[in-house]
Coordinates of C-alpha atoms in Angstrom, one line a residue:
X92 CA -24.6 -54.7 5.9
X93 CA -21.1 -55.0 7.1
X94 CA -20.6 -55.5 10.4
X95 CA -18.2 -52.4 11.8
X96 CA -17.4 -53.9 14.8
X97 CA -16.6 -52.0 18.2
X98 CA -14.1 -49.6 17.6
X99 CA -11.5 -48.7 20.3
X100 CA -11.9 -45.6 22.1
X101 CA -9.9 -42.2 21.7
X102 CA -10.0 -39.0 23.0
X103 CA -10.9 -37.4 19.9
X104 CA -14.0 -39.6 19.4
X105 CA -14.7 -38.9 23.2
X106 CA -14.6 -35.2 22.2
X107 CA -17.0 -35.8 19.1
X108 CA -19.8 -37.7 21.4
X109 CA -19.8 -34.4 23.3
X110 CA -20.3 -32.1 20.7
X111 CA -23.0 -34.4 19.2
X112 CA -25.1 -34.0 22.7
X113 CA -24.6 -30.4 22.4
X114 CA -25.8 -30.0 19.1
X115 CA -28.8 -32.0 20.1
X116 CA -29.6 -29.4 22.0
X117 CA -29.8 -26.7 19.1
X118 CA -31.0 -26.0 16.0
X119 CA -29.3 -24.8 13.1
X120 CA -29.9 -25.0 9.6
X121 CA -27.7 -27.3 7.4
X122 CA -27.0 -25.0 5.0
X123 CA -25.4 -22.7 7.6
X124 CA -23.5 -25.6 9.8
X125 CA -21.7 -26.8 6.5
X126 CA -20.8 -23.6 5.4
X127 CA -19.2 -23.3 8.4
X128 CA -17.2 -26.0 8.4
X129 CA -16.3 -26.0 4.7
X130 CA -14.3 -22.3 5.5
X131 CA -12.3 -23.7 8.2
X132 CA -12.1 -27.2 6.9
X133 CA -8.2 -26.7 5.8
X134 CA -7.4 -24.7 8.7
X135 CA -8.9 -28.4 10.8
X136 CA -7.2 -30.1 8.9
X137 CA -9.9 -31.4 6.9
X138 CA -8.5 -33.1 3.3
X139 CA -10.5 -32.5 0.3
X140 CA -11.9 -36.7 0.9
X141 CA -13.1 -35.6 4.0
X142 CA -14.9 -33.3 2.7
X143 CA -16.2 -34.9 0.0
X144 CA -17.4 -38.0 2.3
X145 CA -19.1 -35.2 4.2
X146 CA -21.0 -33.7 1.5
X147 CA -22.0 -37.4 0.5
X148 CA -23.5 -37.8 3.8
X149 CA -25.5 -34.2 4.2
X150 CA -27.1 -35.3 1.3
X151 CA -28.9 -38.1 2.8
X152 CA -30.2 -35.6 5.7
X153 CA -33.7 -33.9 5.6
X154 CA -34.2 -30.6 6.8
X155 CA -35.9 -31.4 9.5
X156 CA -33.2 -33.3 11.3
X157 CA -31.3 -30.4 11.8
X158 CA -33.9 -29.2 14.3
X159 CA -33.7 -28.6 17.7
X160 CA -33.8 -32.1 19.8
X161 CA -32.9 -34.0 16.8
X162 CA -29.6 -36.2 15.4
X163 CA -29.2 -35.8 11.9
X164 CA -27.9 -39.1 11.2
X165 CA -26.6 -41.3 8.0
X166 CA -27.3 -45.1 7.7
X167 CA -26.3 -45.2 4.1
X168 CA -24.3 -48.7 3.4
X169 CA -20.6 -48.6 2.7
X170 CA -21.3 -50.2 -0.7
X171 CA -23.2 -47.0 -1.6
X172 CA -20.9 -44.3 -0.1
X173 CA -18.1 -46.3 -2.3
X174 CA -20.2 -45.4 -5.6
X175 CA -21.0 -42.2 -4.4
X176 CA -17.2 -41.1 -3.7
X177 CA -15.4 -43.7 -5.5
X178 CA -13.5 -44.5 -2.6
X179 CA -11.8 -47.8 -1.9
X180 CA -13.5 -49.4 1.8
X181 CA -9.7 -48.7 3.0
X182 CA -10.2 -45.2 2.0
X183 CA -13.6 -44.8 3.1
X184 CA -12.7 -45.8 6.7
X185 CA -9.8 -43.7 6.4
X186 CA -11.9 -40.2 6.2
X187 CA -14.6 -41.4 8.3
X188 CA -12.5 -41.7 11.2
X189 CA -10.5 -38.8 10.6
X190 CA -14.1 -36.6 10.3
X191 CA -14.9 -37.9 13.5
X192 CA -11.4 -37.9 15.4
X193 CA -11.8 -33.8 14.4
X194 CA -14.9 -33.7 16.0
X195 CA -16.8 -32.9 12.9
X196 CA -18.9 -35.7 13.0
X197 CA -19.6 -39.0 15.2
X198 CA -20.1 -42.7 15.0
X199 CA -23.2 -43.9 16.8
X200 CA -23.3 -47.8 16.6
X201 CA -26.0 -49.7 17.0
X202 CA -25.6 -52.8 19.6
X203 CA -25.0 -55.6 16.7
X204 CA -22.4 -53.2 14.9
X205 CA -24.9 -52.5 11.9
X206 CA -26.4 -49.2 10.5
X207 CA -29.9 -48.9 10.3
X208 CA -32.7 -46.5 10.5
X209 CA -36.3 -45.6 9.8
X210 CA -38.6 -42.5 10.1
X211 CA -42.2 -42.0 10.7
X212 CA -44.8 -41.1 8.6
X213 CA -43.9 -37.1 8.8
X214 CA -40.0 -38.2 7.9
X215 CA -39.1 -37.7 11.6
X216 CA -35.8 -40.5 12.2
X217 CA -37.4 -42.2 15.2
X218 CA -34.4 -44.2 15.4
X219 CA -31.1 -44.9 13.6
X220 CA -27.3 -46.0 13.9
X221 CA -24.5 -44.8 11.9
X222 CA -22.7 -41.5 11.2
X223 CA -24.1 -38.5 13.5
X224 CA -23.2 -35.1 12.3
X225 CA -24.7 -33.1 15.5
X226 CA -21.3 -31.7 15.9
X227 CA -21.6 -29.4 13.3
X228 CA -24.2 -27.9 14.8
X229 CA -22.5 -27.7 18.0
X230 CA -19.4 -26.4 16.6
X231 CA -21.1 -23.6 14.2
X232 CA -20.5 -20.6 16.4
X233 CA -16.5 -21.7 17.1
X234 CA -16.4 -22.2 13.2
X235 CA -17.5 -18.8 12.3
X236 CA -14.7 -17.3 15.0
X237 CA -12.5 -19.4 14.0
X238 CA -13.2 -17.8 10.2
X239 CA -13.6 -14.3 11.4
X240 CA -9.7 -14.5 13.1
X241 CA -8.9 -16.6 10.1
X242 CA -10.0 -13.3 7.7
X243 CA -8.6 -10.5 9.9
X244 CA -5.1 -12.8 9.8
X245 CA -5.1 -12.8 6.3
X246 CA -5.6 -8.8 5.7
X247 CA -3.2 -8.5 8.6
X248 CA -0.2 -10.5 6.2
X249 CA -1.6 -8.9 2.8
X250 CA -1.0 -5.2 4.6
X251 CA 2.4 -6.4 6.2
X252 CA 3.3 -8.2 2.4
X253 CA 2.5 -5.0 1.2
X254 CA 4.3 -2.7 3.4
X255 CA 7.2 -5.5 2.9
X256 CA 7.1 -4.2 -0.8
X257 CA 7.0 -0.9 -0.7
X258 CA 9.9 -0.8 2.1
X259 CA 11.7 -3.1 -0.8
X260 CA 10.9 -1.1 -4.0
X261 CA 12.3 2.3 -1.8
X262 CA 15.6 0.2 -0.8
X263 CA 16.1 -0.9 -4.3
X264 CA 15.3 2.8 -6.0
X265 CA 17.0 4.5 -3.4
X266 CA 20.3 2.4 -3.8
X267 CA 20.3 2.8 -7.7
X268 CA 19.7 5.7 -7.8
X269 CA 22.1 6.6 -5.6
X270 CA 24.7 4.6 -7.7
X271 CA 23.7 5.9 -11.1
X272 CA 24.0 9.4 -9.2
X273 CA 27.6 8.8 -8.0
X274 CA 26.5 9.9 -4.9
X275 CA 28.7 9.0 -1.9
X276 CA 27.6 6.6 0.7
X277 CA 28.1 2.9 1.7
X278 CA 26.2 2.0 -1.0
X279 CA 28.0 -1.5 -1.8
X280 CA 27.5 -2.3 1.8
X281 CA 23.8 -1.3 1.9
X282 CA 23.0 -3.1 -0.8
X283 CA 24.7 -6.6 0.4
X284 CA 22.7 -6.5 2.8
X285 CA 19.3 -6.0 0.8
X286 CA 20.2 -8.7 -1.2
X287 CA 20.8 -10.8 2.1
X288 CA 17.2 -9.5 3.3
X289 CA 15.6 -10.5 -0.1
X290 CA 17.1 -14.4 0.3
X291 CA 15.3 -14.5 3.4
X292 CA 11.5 -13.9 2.4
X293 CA 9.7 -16.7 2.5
X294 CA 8.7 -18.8 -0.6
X295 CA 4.9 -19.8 1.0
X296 CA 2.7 -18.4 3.6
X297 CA 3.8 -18.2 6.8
X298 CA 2.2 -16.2 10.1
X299 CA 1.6 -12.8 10.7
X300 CA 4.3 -12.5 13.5
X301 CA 6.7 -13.9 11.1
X302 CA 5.7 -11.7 8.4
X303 CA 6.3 -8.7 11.0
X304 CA 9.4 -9.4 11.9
X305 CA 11.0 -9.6 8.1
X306 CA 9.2 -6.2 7.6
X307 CA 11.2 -4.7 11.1
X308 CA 14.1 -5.9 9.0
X309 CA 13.3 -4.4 6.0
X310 CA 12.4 -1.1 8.0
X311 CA 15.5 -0.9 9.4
X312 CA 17.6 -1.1 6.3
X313 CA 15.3 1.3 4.4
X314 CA 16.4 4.0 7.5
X315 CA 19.9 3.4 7.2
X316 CA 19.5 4.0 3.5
X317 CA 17.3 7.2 3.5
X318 CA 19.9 8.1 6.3
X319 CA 22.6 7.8 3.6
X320 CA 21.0 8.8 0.8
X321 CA 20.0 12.3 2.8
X322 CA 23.0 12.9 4.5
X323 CA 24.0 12.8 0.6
X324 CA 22.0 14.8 -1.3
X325 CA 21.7 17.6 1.4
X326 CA 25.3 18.2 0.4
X327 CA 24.3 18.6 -3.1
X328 CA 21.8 21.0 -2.1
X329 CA 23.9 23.0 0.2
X330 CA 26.0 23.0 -2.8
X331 CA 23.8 23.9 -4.9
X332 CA 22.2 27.0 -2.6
X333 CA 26.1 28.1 -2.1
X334 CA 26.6 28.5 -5.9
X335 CA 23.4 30.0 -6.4
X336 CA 23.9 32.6 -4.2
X337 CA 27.2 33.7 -4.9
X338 CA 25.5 34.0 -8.5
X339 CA 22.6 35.9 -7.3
X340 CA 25.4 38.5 -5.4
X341 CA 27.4 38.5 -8.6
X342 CA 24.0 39.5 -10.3
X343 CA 23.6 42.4 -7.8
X344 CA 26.9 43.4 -7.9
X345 CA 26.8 43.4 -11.7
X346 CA 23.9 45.7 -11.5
X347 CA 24.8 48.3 -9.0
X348 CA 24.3 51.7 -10.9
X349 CA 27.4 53.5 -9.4
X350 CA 29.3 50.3 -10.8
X351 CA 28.3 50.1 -14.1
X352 CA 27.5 53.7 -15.0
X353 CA 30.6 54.4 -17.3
X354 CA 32.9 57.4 -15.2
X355 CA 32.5 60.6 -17.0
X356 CA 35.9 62.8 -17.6
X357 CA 34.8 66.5 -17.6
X358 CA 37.2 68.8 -19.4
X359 CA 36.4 72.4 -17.5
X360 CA 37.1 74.2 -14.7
X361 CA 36.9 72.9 -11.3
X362 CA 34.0 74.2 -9.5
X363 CA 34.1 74.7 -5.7
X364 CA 31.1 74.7 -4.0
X365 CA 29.9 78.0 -2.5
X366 CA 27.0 79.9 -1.4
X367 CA 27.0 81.8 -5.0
X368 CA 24.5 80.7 -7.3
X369 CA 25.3 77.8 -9.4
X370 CA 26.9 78.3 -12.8
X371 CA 25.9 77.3 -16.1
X372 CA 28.2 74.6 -15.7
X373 CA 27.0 73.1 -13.0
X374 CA 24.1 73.6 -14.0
X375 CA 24.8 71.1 -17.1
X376 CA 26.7 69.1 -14.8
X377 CA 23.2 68.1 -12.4
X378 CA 21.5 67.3 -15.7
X379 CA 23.9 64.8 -16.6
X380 CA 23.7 63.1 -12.9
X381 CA 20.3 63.5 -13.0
X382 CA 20.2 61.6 -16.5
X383 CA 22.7 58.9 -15.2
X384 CA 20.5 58.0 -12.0
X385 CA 17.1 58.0 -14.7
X386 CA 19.4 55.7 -16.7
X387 CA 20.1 53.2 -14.4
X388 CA 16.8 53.1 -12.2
X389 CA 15.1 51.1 -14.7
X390 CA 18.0 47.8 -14.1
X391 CA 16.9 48.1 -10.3
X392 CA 13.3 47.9 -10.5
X393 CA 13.5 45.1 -13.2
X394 CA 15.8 43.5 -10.8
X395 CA 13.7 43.5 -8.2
X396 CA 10.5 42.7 -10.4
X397 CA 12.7 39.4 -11.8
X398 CA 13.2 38.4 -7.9
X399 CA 9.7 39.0 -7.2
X400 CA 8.5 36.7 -10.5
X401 CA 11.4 33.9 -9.6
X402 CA 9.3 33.2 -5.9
X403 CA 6.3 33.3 -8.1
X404 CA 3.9 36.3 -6.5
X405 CA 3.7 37.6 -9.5
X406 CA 2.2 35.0 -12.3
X407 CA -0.9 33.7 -12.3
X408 CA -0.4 29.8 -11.6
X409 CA -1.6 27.3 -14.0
X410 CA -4.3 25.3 -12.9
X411 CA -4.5 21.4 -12.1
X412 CA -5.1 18.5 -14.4
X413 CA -8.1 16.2 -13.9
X414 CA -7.3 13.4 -11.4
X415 CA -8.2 10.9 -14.0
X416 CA -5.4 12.1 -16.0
X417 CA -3.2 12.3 -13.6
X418 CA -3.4 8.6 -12.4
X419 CA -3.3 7.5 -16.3
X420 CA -0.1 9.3 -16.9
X421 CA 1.7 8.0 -13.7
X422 CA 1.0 4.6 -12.7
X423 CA 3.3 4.0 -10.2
X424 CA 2.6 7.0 -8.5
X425 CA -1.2 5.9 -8.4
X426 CA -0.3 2.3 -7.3
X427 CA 1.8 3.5 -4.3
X428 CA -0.6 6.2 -3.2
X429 CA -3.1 3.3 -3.1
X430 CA -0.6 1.0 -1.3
X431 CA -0.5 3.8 1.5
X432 CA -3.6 5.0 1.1
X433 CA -5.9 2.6 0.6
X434 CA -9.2 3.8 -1.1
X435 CA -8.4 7.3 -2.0
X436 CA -11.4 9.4 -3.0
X437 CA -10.4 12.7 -4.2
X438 CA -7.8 15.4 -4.4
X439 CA -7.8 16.0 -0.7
X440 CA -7.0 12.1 0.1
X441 CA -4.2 12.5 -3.1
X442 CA -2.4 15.4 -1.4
X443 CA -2.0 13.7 1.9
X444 CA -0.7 10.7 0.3
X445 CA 1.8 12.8 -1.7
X446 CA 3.0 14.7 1.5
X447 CA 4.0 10.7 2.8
X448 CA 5.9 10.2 -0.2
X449 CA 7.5 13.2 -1.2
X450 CA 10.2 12.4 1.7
X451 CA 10.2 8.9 0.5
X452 CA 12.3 10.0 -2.6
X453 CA 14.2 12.5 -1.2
X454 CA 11.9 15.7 -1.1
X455 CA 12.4 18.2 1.6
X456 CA 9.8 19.3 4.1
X457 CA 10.7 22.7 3.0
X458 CA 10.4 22.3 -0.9
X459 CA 7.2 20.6 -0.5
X460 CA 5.4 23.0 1.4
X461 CA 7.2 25.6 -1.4
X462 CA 5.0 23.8 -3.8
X463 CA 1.3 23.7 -2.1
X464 CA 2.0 27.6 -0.7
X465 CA 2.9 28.9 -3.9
X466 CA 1.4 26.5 -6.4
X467 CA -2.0 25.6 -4.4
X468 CA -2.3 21.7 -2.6
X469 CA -4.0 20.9 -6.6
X470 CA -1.5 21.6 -8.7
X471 CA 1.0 20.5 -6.3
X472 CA 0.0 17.2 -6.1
X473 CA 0.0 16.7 -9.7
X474 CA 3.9 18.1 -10.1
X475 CA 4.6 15.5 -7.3
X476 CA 2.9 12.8 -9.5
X477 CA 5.0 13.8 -12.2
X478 CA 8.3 14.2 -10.3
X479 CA 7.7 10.5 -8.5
X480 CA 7.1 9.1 -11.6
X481 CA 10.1 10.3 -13.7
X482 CA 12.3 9.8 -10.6
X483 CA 11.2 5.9 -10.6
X484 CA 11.6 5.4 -14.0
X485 CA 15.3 6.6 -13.8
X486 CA 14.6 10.9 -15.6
X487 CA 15.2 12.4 -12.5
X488 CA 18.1 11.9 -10.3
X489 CA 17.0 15.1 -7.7
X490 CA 13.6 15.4 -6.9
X491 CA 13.9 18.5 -4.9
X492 CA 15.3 20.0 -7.0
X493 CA 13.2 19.0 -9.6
X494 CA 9.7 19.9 -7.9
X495 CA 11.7 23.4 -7.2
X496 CA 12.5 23.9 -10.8
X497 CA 9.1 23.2 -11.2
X498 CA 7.7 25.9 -8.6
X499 CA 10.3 28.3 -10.1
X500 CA 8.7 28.0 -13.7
X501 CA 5.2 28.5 -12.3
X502 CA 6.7 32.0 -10.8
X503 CA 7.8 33.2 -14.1
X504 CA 4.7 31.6 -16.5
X505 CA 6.6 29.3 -17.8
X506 CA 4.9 25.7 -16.7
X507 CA 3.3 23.5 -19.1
X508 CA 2.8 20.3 -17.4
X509 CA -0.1 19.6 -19.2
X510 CA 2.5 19.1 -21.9
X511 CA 4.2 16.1 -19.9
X512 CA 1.6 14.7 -18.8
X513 CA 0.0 14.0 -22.3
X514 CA 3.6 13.7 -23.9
X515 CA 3.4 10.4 -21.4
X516 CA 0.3 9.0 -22.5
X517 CA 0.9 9.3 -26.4
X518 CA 4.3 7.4 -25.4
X519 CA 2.1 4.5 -23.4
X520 CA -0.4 4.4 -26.3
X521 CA 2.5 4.0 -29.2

């Protein structure tokens, strides 16, 4: 064999002999001490060589030498390791010293250079030179923290990428719909700087703390927006409640009895009132009042029973889709309740995602709890799902509005959602 000569200490290969007397002095399995390694060999900075040199050189161990107060070590030649890996002897070198400068494995020379070994009759090594991998078993506990942090950071950017997302796809369908709307607001300026925001994401992975601060961006920009975009359609409401109620007093006006009763003209005498009894033409004159006020009772109470019917305490309300349905018809609705959600179980876990996003799009505090008093948290849900989803795909410029409409036709008997819902899936099927 090749003689390897005496190779010139480093700290790193100081490091290694260390770990190789500590993992001496336990015992762990091979199978667990290179799956250790293998899912932190990146984050190392392992290269795929290295770790194909390593898996070369696990082979030649036994189970045995992975006990406690043993050295699993490899005195396979270089010319063999070269078949094996189809390395060059440059190459081979190469990740040899960079395993052992990591500390994964360690070089244990023998005093003429060359590596050599033998084992006893139960296939114990009794003595050997040549590549030690004790470290691994020194290092498997620090391997498997290092993984467990290494997991947690990765769900820790997939949330913040996610929440990233969510705050862009609000920005975006906040600003146009506010432009398609004609709604007034610095809309021009907010979107400059969304576009500005959306140049600066990253193009490949990059830290948690990094990936927090572009979502504290994003945040901030989303506020400004929902800022704007409320401060904008609150005047629509106001304007909105302002003309509706001057129609509602016109509507009360219009049905005032004395108002509309037609006046009479009575050609007779004049009757003053006195303590005599009352003559045959007063008489006549009662019945007619009397008829008039019968007349124009009826307009009051069906006034009174329309109002009643229009806040819905009246009619029966409809009752919910299935969930299944639900989530069929309106994708995106089901994708962002499961963005804020998570793993969402039933209606009850629906409805309190819908209350977070029904003032993500512009739905009042006020119109939403409208819609669970009056139409039950069921049914309510499910006219959210189908006001979220025509609002993102461009149908409904006012979703409070809309989800009020919506109440309003429950009130009077008049909702069919059922019908949109499954008017949506024959569309998604055609």
């Amino acid at each position: 064999m090749k003689h390897t000569g005496w190779r010139k200490p480093t700290p790193g290969l100081g490091v290694a002999e260390q770990h190789a007397q500590a993992g001496e002095r336990v015992g762990v399995p091979k199978t667990k001490a290179f799956v250790a390694v293998k899912r932190v060999g990146a984050h190392i900075g392992l290269k795929p060589g290295d770790m194909l040199l390593l898996d070369t050189l696990a082979a030649f161990t036994q189970t045995q030498d992975w006990e406690e107060g043993r050295r699993p070590i490899v005195w396979a030649s270089n010319a063999y390791l070269m078949e094996q890996t189809g390395f060059s002897l440059s190459a081979l070198k190469r990740h040899a010293r960079r395993l052992a400068e990591i500390g994964v494995i360690c070089f244990k020379d023998s005093p003429n250079g060359k590596r050599w070994g033998r084992r006893n009759a139960d296939g114990i090594i009794v003595e050997a030179y040549g590549f030690d991998l004790s470290p691994l078993s020194a290092r498997v506990e620090e391997f498997e923290q290092l993984q467990a942090e290494l997991r947690a950071e990765r769900e820790l950017c997939q949330q913040l990428k996610r929440r990233i997302t969510i705050a862009r796809r609000m920005i975006r369908t906040r600003i146009e719909t506010a432009v398609t709307g004609a709604l007034s607001g610095p809309w021009a300026q907010l979107n400059q700087l969304f576009e500005g925001l959306l140049a600066q994401l990253p193009k490949r992975k990059i830290a948690s703390d990094h990936l927090a601060k572009i979502l504290h961006r994003f945040t901030d920009l989303q506020a400004q927006v929902e800022a704007a975009y409320l401060g904008a359609t609150t005047v629509i409401e106001a304007e909105e409640n302002t003309e509706r109620t001057l129609g509602t007093t016109s509507g009360q006006l219009s049905k005032n009895p004395q108002e509309m009763a037609p006046k009479r003209v009575i050609s007779g005498p004049h009757i003053q009132t006195t303590n005599q009894p009352k003559s045959v033409i007063g008489n006549r004159l009662e019945n007619i009042n009397h008829a008039s006020i019968d007349v124009y009772t009826i307009p009051e109470k069906q006034a009174a029973s329309e109002e009643c019917v229009s806040l819905g305490q009246t009619q029966k309300t409809p009752k919910a889709m299935d969930l299944a349905t639900i989530l069929q018809a309106c994708p995106e609705f089901a994708s962002w309740a499961r963005n804020i959600g998570g793993f969402l179980r039933d209606w009850t876990d629906y409805n309190r995602v819908a209350s977070q996003l029904a003032p993500m799009i512009g739905v009042s505090e006020r119109v939403w709890n409208l819609a669970k008093d009056r139409l039950g948290p069921q049914l309510a849900t499910t006219a959210f799902a189908l006001v979220f989803e025509k609002h993102n795909a461009g149908e409904v410029t006012s979703p409070s509005g809309y989800l009020r409409g919506i109440v309003r036709k429950a009130g009077v008997g008049e909702l069919h959602l059922e019908r949109s819902f499954y008017g949506r899936l024959n569309r998604k099927a055609a």
